[in-house]
Amino acid sequence: MSQDAPALVEIFWAFLLVGCTAFGGAMFWAQRMLVRRRRWLRPEEFADLLALCQFLPGPNIVNLATVLGEGYRGLPGAAAALAGLLLLPMLMVTAIAALYARFGALAPVHGVFSGVAASAAGLALALALHVARPVVRQRPATSVPVMAAAFVAVGLLRWPVAWTLLALAPLSIALVWRRTA
C-alpha cells in the first residue's frame, strides 16, 4: 500500500462516505476515494486488490473494505472499514423498504427505481474503464485478450462468473508467466 497507515477514524470516515454515496456502484466511489482523493492506493494497487476481492466469496466492496482495513490496522481496521461502509446504507435500506412497503404499488415509484438501475449500470461501466486502464497500459498483450474472453463468456454467453474465472485465471497467469520468462 502506497503510504503510511491511516488512523482507524480515517478508515471509518472514508468508507462511511463510500457507503453513503454508493448505491449501485460502490466500487466506483471506493476507487475514487482510495486512489484519487486520499491516495492510499496507486491505480495498479487498486486493480490488484479488486482482482483479489473478486476472487473471494462475498460482495466485492465488503471484501475490499475488509482487506484494506485489515492491511492498514489489522482486525480493528477491518472492523472500522466495515462499520463505515455498512452503517448508513443499512439504515437507509431499512427506511426505503418501509416506504416501499407503503407506496411500492405506485407507478412513479417504479420509474424512480428504473432510473436508479440505469445510474448503477453507468457507474459499473465507468469503474470498469478506470480499473482496466492501468492494467491494459502495463500488460496490453496479455490483458486485452483475457478481458475480451471474460466479456464474451459472461456478458454475451451468460456463463457463470465463477467458472469463467476458474478457466481464465490459469490462462492469464500462464500468459504473464510466459511473457516474463
Coordinates of C-alpha atoms in Angstrom, one line a residue, residues 4 10 12 49 53 68 110-111 130-131 137 141-142 151 154 165 173 176:
D4 CA 1.6 5.3 6.0
E10 CA -9.9 7.9 8.9
F12 CA -14.1 4.6 9.2
L49 CA -6.8 -5.5 -4.7
C53 CA -11.6 -9.2 -3.8
L68 CA -7.8 -2.8 3.1
H110 CA -41.3 2.1 -10.4
G111 CA -39.9 4.9 -12.6
H130 CA -11.0 3.2 -14.6
V131 CA -9.7 -0.2 -13.3
R137 CA -1.2 0.0 -20.1
A141 CA -0.6 -8.2 -24.9
T142 CA -1.7 -10.4 -22.1
F151 CA -16.6 -10.2 -21.6
V154 CA -20.0 -13.7 -19.0
L165 CA -12.8 -17.1 -13.6
I173 CA -1.2 -16.5 -15.3
V176 CA 2.1 -13.4 -18.0

